[in-house]
Tab-separated table of C-alpha atoms in Angstrom:
chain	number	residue	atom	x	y	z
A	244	UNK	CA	26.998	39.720	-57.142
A	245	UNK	CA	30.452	38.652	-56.139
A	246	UNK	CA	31.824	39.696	-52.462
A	247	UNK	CA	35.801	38.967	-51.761
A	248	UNK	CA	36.946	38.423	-48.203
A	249	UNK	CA	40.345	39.195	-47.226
A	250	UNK	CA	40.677	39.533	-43.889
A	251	UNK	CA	42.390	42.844	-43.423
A	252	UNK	CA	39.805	45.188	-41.552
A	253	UNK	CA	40.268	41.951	-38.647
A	254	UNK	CA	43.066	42.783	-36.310
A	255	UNK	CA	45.652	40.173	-36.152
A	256	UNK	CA	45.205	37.428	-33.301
A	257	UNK	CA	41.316	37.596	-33.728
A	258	UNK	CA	38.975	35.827	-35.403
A	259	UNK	CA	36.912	37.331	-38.223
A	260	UNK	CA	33.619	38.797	-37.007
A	261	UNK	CA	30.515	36.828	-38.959
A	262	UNK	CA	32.215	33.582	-39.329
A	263	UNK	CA	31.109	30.325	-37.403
A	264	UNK	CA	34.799	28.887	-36.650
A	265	UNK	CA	33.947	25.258	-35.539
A	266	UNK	CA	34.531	21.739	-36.260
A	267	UNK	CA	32.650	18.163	-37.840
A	268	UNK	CA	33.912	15.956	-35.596
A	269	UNK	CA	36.644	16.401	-32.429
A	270	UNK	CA	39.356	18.564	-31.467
A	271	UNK	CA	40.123	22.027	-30.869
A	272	UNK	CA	40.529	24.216	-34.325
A	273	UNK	CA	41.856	27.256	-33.923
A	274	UNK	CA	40.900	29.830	-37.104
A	275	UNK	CA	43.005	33.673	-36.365
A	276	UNK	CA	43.640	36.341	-38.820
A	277	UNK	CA	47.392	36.621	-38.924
A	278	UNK	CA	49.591	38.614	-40.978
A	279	UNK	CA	51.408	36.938	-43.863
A	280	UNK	CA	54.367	38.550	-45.079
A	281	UNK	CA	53.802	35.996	-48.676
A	282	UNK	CA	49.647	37.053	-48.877
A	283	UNK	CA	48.209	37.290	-51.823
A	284	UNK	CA	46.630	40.631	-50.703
A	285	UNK	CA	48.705	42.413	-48.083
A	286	UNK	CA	48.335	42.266	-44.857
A	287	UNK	CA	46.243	39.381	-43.051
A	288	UNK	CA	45.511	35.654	-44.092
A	289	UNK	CA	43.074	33.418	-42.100
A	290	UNK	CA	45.066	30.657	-40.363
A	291	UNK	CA	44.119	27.354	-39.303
A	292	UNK	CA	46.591	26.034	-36.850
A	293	UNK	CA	44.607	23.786	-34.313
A	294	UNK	CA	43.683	20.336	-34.674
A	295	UNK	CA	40.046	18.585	-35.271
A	296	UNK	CA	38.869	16.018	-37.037
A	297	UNK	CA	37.819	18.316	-39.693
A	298	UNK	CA	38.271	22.051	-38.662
A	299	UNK	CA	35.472	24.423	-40.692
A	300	UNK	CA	34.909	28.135	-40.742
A	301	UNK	CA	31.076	29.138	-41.709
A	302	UNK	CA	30.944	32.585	-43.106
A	303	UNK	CA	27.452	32.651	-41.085
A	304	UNK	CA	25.786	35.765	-43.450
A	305	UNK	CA	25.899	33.552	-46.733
A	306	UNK	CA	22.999	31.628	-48.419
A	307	UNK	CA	23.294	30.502	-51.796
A	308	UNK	CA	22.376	27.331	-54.371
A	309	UNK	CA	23.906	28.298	-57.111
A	310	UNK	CA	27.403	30.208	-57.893
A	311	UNK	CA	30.858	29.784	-57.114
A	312	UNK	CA	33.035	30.584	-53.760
A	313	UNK	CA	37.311	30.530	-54.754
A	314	UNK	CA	40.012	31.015	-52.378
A	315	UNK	CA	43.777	31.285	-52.593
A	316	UNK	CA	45.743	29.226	-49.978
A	317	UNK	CA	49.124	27.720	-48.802
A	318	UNK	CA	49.788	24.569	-47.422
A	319	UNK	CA	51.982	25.410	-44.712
A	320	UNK	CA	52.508	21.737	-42.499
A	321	UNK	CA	51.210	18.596	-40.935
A	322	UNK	CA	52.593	15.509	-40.473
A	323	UNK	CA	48.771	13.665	-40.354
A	324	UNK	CA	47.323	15.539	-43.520
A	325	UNK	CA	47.990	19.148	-45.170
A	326	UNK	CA	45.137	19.662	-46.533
A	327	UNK	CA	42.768	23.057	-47.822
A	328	UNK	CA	39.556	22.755	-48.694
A	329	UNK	CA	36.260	24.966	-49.613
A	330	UNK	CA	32.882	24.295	-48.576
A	331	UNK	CA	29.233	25.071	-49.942
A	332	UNK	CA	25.443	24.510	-49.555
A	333	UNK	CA	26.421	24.073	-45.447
A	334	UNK	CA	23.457	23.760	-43.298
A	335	UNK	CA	25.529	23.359	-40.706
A	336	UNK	CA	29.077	21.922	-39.665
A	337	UNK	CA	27.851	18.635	-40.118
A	338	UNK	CA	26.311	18.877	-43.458
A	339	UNK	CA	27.561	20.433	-46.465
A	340	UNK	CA	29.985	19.872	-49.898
A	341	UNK	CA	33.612	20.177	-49.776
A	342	UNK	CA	36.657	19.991	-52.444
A	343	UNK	CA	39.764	20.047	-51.070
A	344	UNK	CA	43.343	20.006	-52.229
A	345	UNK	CA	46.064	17.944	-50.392
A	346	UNK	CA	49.653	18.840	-50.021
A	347	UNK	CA	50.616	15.242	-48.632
A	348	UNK	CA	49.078	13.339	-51.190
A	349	UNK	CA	49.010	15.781	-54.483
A	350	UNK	CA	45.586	14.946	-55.380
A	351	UNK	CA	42.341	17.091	-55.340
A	352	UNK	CA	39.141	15.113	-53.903
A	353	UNK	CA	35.069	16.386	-53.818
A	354	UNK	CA	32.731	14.863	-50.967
A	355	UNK	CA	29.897	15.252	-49.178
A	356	UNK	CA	29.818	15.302	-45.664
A	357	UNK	CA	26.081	14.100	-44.584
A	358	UNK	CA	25.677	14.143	-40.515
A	359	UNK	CA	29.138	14.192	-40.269
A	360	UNK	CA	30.002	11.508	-42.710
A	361	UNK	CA	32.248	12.427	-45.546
A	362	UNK	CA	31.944	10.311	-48.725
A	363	UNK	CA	34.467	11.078	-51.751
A	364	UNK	CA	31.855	11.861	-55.248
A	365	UNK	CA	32.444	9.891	-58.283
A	366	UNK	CA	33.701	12.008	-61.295
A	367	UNK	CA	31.816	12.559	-64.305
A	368	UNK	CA	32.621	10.070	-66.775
A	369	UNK	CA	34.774	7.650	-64.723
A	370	UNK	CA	34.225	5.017	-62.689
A	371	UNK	CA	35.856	4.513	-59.380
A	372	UNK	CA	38.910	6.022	-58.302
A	373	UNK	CA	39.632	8.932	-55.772
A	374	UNK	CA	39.416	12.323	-57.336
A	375	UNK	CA	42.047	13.587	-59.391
A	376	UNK	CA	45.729	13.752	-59.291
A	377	UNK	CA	47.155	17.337	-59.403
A	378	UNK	CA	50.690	18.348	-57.484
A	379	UNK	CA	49.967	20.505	-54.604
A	380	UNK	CA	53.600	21.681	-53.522
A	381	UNK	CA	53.753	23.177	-49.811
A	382	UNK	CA	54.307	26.976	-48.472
A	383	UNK	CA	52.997	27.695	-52.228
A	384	UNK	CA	50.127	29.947	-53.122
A	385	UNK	CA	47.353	28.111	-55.257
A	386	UNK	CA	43.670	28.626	-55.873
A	387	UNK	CA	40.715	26.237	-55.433
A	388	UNK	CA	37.415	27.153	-56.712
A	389	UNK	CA	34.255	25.029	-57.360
A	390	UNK	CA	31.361	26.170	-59.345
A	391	UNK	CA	27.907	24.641	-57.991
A	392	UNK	CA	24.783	24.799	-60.397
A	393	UNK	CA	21.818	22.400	-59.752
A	394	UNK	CA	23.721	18.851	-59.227
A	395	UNK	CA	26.258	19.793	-61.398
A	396	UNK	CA	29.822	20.615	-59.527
A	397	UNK	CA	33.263	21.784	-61.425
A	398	UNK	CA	36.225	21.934	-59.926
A	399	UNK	CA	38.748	24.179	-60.634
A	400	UNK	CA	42.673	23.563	-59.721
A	401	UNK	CA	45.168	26.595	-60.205
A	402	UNK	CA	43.312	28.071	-62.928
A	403	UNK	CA	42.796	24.582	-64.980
A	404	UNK	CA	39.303	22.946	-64.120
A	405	UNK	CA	40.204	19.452	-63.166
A	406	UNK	CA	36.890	17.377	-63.042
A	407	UNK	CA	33.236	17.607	-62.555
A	408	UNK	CA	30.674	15.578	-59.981
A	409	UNK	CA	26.853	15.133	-59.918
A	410	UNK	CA	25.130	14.827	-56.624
A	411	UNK	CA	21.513	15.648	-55.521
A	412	UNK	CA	22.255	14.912	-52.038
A	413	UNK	CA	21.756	18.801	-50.640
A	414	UNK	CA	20.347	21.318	-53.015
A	415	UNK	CA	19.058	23.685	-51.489
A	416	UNK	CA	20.906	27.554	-50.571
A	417	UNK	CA	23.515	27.353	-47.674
A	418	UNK	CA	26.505	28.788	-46.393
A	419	UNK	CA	29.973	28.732	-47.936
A	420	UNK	CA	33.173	28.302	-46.067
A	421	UNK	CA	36.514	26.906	-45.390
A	422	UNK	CA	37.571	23.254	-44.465
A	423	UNK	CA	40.496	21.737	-43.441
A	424	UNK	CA	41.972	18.541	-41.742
A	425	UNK	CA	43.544	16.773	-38.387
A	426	UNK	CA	46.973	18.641	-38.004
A	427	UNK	CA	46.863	21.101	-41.115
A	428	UNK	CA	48.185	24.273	-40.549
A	429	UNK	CA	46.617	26.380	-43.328
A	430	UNK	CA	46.782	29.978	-44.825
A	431	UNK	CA	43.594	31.369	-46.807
A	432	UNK	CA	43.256	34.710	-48.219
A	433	UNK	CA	40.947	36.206	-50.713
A	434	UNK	CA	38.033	33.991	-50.321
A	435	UNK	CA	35.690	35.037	-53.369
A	436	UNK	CA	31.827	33.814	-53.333
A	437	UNK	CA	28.517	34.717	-55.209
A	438	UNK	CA	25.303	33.889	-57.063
A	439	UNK	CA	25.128	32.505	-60.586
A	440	UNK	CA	24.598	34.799	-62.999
C-alpha cells in the first residue's frame, strides 16, 4: 500500500518526527520543514540547507525490497553541486541505493553507496558512460522516482522513465529516504513510497 509524506502536520523550523536526518560522510546537514510558498502541496516542504559530504534523511519506520518511493523537488542553489536525490534498500547511512538528479550538470545518475563508497551503476544495454543526460533547470518543480524489483532498477525523470540498472549488491528490505550533496540547498515535498503490488 502506498503512504505519501508531505510534511504539513510538522511545524515549520522542526524536523519531521520518524526520520533519521544524518549524513555518509562529513559535515553538518541541516533537514527543517519550512513553508514553501511554490509547494507542490501547500504548506511545508522538507529543506536541506546544510552542508555534508552527502546529507541523507532515513524515514526510520520503512522496510521494503520491492516497490517504488517518488518525490517532487526543486533545486534551489549551490555553487559545489545542486543536486536531489532518493534513496532505497538503506541499512543504514552508509549503505543503501540512490538516483539523483543534478541541477549543475543536467544529468540523472544511479549508485550504490557500499560503507560509504558511492559507485555510479552501468545502464542496461550500454556500456560505460555516466547515467543519462536529462535538463534539470533550477527553482523548478520536477519528480524523481525509481522503481526497485529484485536487481532490476527503473528510473523515472519528470514523468518519462529514463534508464534502467541491474545490481545484486543489497537486496534485501530497507529504508527509503532522501539524499543530497556538499552545498545543495534542496526542497522536497510529497515523498510517495510502497510495496510492489
Amino acid at each position: 500500500m502506498a503512504e505519501t509524506v508531505n510534511f504539513d502536520n510538522t511545524p515549520a523550523g522542526m524536523p519531521p518526527e520518524g526520520w533519521t536526518l544524518t549524513m555518509t560522510g562529513k559535515g553538518e546537514p541541516k533537514w527543517t520543514v519550512e513553508a514553501d510558498a511554490t509547494a507542490p502541496s501547500k504548506p511545508n516542504v522538507l529543506k536541506q540547507s546544510g552542508r555534508a559530504t552527502f546529507p541523507v534523511a532515513i524515514k526510520s519506520d520503512t522496510s521494503i525490497r520491492d516497490g517504488f518511493v517518488e518525490v517532487k523537488f526543486k533545486a534551489v542553489t549551490g555553487s559545489e553541486d545542486r543536486a536531489a536525490g532518493v534513496i532505497w534498500r538503506a541499512r543504514d547511512a552508509d549503505n543503501y541505493y540512490v538516483v539523483r538528479a543534478n541541477a549543475l550538470e543536467d544529468n540523472v545518475v544511479l549508485y550504490k553507496m557500499i560503507k560509504g563508497v558511492r559507485t555510479s551503476l552501468e545502464i542496461v544495454g550500454r556500456k560505460g558512460g555516466y547515467g543519462v543526460g536529462a535538463p534539470v533547470p533550477s527553482s523548478q518543480w520536477h519528480a524523481l522516482r525509481c522503481d526497485f524489483a529484485g536487481r532490476r532498477f527503473k528510473v523515472t525523470y519528470d514523468r518519462q522513465l529514463l534508464f534502467e540498472v541491474e545490481d545484486a549488491t543489497l537486496t534485501d528490505a530497507g529504508m527509503i529516504g532522501l539524499w543530497t550533496k556538499a552545498d545543495s540547498v534542496t526542497l522536497f515535498d510529497d515523498l510517495a513510497y510502497g510495496e510492489a503490488k
